[in-house]
Amino acid sequence: MTGLSLRTRLTQILAPMPAPTHDEADRLFVHRGQEVRVREKVRVESQDPSLMAVGAKLSAVGHAVEGWRVKLGIVMGEEVDGE
């Protein structure tokens, strides 16, 4: 069954889980000039294969670029921290 099944929806409606506590609960922040209080956090998950593939490719490009920076720094005689 998927996460959108009737059984899952009824369970959430009839027996809602308490909101989890988190590190920013009841803290005040300034957002667009107004003080706001954090009530809940939202975590976004996706099982979209194309979105996951794009994320993996961007991560690989980031690692490749970092390697190129380090190698270029060595050729140019500069110290570059490989982060």
Tab-separated table of C-alpha atoms in Angstrom:
chain	number	residue	atom	x	y	z
A	1	MET	CA	0.000	0.000	0.000
A	2	THR	CA	1.118	3.521	-0.633
A	3	GLY	CA	1.414	6.318	1.887
A	4	LEU	CA	-1.847	7.762	0.563
A	5	SER	CA	-4.020	4.759	1.406
A	6	LEU	CA	-7.390	5.075	3.102
A	7	ARG	CA	-6.137	3.113	6.109
A	8	THR	CA	-3.230	5.521	6.619
A	9	ARG	CA	-5.490	8.555	6.346
A	10	LEU	CA	-8.019	7.166	8.830
A	11	THR	CA	-5.252	6.289	11.270
A	12	GLN	CA	-3.892	9.834	11.094
A	13	ILE	CA	-7.326	11.356	11.621
A	14	LEU	CA	-8.515	9.079	14.419
A	15	ALA	CA	-5.235	8.725	16.318
A	16	PRO	CA	-3.070	11.747	15.526
A	17	MET	CA	0.473	11.526	16.778
A	18	PRO	CA	1.662	14.294	19.099
A	19	ALA	CA	3.832	16.914	17.487
A	20	PRO	CA	7.483	16.044	17.985
A	21	THR	CA	9.579	18.408	20.031
A	22	HIS	CA	12.511	19.970	18.266
A	23	ASP	CA	15.414	22.269	18.926
A	24	GLU	CA	13.581	25.478	17.970
A	25	ALA	CA	10.275	24.884	19.750
A	26	ASP	CA	8.832	28.058	21.250
A	27	ARG	CA	11.724	30.250	20.103
A	28	LEU	CA	11.015	33.672	18.651
A	29	PHE	CA	12.446	34.715	15.290
A	30	VAL	CA	12.048	37.847	13.207
A	31	HIS	CA	10.525	37.156	9.794
A	32	ARG	CA	9.668	40.044	7.480
A	33	GLY	CA	9.744	42.481	10.353
A	34	GLN	CA	7.424	40.494	12.632
A	35	GLU	CA	8.226	38.224	15.547
A	36	VAL	CA	7.156	34.664	14.850
A	37	ARG	CA	7.221	31.550	17.013
A	38	VAL	CA	8.221	28.127	15.680
A	39	ARG	CA	5.367	25.672	16.137
A	40	GLU	CA	6.472	22.789	13.982
A	41	LYS	CA	9.132	21.817	11.472
A	42	VAL	CA	8.461	20.186	8.157
A	43	ARG	CA	10.745	17.666	6.511
A	44	VAL	CA	10.369	17.243	2.785
A	45	GLU	CA	11.093	13.855	1.303
A	46	SER	CA	10.843	12.784	-2.297
A	47	GLN	CA	11.053	9.428	-3.944
A	48	ASP	CA	10.934	10.955	-7.403
A	49	PRO	CA	13.639	9.061	-9.339
A	50	SER	CA	14.473	11.983	-11.607
A	51	LEU	CA	14.865	14.346	-8.638
A	52	MET	CA	17.105	11.835	-6.861
A	53	ALA	CA	19.176	11.397	-10.040
A	54	VAL	CA	19.636	15.162	-10.387
A	55	GLY	CA	20.758	15.384	-6.748
A	56	ALA	CA	23.282	12.589	-7.250
A	57	LYS	CA	24.625	14.200	-10.421
A	58	LEU	CA	24.974	17.600	-8.742
A	59	SER	CA	26.821	15.993	-5.858
A	60	ALA	CA	29.202	14.260	-8.275
A	61	VAL	CA	29.814	17.531	-10.138
A	62	GLY	CA	30.552	19.265	-6.830
A	63	HIS	CA	33.128	16.628	-5.900
A	64	ALA	CA	34.738	16.831	-9.362
A	65	VAL	CA	34.972	20.637	-9.230
A	66	GLU	CA	36.550	20.478	-5.774
A	67	GLY	CA	39.151	18.032	-7.102
A	68	TRP	CA	39.880	20.316	-10.044
A	69	ARG	CA	40.336	23.289	-7.688
A	70	VAL	CA	42.886	21.370	-5.628
A	71	LYS	CA	44.774	20.188	-8.724
A	72	LEU	CA	44.778	23.679	-10.239
A	73	GLY	CA	46.066	25.094	-6.955
A	74	ILE	CA	48.937	22.601	-7.000
A	75	VAL	CA	49.841	23.518	-10.600
A	76	MET	CA	49.636	27.232	-9.836
A	77	GLY	CA	51.753	26.821	-6.699
A	78	GLU	CA	49.011	27.903	-4.301
A	79	GLU	CA	47.762	26.159	-1.215
A	80	VAL	CA	44.124	25.172	-1.549
A	81	ASP	CA	42.282	23.386	1.212
A	82	GLY	CA	40.386	20.381	-0.130
A	83	GLU	CA	37.084	20.701	1.732
